Short mmCIF file of N, CA and C in Angstrom, two decimals:
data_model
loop_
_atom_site.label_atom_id
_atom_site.label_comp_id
_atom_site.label_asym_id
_atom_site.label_seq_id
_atom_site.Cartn_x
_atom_site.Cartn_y
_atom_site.Cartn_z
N UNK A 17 104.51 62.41 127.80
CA UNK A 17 104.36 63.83 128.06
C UNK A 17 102.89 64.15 128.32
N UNK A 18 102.55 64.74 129.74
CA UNK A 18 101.19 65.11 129.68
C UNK A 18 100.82 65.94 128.95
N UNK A 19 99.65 66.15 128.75
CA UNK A 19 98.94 67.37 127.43
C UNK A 19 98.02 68.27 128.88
N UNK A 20 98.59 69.89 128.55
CA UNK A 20 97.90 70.46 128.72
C UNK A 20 96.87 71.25 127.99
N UNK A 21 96.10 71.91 128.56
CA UNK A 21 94.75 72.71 127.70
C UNK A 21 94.93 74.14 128.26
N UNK A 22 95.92 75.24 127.36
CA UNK A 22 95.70 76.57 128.19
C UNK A 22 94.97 77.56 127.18
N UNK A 23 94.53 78.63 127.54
CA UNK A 23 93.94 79.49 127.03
C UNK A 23 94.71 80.12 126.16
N UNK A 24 94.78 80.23 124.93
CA UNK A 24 95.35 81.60 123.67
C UNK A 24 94.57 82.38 123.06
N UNK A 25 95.14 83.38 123.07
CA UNK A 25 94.54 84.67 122.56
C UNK A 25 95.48 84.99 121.29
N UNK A 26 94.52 84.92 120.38
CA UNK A 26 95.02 85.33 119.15
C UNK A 26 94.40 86.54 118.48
N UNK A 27 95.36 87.58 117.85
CA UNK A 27 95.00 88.76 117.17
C UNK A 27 95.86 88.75 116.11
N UNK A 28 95.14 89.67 114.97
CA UNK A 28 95.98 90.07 113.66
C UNK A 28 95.98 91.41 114.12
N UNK A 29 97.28 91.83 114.04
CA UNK A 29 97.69 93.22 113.61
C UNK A 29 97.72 93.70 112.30
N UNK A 30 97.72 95.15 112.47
CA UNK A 30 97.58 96.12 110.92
C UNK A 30 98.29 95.79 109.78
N UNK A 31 99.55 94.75 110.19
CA UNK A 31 100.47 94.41 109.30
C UNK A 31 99.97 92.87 108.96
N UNK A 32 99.00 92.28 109.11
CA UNK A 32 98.52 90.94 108.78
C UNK A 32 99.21 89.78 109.86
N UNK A 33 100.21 90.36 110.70
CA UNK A 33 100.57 89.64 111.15
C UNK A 33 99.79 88.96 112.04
N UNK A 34 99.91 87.81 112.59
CA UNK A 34 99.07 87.07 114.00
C UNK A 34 99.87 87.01 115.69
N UNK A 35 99.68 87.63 116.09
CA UNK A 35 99.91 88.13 117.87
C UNK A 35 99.12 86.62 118.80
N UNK A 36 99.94 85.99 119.42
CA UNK A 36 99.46 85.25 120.00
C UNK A 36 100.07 85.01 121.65
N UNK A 37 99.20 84.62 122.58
CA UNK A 37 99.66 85.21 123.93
C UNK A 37 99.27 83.75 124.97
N UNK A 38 98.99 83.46 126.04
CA UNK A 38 98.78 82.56 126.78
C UNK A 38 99.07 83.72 128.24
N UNK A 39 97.81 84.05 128.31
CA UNK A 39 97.57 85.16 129.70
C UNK A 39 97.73 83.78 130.92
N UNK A 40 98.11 83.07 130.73
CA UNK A 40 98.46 81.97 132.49
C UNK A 40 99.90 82.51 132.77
N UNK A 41 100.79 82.91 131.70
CA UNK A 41 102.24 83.51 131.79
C UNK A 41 102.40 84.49 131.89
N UNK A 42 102.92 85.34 132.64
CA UNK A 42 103.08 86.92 132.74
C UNK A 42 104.41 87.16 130.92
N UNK A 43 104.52 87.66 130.19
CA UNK A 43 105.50 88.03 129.18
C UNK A 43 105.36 86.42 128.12
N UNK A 44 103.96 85.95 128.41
CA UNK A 44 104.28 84.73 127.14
C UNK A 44 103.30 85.18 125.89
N UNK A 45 104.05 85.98 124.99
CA UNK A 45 103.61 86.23 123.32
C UNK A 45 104.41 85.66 122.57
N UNK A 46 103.94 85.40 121.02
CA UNK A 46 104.63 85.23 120.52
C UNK A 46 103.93 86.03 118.93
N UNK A 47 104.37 85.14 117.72
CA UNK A 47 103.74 86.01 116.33
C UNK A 47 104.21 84.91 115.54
N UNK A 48 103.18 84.96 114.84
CA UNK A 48 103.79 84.13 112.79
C UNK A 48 102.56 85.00 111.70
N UNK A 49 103.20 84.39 110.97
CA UNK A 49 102.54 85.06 109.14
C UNK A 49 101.54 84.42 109.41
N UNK A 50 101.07 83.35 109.38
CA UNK A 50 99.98 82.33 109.45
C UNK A 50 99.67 82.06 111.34
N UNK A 51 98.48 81.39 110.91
CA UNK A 51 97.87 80.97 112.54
C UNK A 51 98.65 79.97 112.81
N UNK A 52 98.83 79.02 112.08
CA UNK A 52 99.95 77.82 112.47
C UNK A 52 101.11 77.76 112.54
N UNK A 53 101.81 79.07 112.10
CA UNK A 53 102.86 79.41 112.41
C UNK A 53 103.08 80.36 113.55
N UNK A 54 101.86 80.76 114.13
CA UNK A 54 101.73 81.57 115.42
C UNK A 54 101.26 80.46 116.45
N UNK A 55 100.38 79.81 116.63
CA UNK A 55 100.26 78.21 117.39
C UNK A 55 101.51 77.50 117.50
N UNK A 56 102.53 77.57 116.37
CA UNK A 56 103.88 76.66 116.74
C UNK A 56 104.68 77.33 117.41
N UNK A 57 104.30 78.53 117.22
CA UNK A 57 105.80 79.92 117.94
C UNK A 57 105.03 79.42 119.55
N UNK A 58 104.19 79.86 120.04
CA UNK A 58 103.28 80.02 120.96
C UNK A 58 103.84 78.23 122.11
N UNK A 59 103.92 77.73 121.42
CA UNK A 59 103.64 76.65 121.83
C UNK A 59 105.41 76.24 122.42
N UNK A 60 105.76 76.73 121.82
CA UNK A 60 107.80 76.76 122.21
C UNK A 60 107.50 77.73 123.29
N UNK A 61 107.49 78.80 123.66
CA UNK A 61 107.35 79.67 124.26
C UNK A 61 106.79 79.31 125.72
N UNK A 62 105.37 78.34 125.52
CA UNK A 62 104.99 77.95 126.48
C UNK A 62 105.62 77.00 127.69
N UNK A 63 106.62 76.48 126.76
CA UNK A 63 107.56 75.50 127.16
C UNK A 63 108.34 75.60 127.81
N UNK A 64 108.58 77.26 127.49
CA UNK A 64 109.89 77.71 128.17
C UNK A 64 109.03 78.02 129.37
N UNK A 65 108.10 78.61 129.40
CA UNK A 65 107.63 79.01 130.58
C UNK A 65 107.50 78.25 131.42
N UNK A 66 106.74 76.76 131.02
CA UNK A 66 106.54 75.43 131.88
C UNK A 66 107.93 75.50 132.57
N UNK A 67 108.97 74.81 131.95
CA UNK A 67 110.52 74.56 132.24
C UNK A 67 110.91 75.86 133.42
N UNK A 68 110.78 77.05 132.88
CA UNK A 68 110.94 78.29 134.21
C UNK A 68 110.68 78.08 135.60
N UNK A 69 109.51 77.91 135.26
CA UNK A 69 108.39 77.66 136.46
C UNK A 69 108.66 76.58 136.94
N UNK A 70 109.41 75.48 136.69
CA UNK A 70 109.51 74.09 137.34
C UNK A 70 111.13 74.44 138.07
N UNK A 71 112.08 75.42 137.55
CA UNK A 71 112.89 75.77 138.12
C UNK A 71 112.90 76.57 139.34
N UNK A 72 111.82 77.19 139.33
CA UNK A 72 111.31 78.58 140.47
C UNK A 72 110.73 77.20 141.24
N UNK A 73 110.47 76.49 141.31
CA UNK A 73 109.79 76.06 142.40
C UNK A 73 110.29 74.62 143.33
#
């Protein structure tokens, strides 16, 4: 499996939660309690997007 390197943007919201995004995807966020549980959400998500995008094209 190749390894990519994309950009994440991570924020805590008012509720402690962690908001995490990958601006290369138009609608790719995700969230966890912890950063590593927002990096693992994030990271499924991205996947789907990869997989999308290999279908669109």
């Amino acid at each position: 499996m190749k390894k990519l390197h994309l950009p994440i943007i991570i924020e805590q919201d008012e509720d402690g939660y962690y908001i995490v995004s990958c601006p290369v995807f138009k609608g790719c966020h995700s969230y966890g309690k912890t950063i590593d549980e927002a990096l693992k959400n994030i990271r499924e998500v991205i996947e789907l997007c990869l997989e999308e995008e290999k279908e669109v094209t």
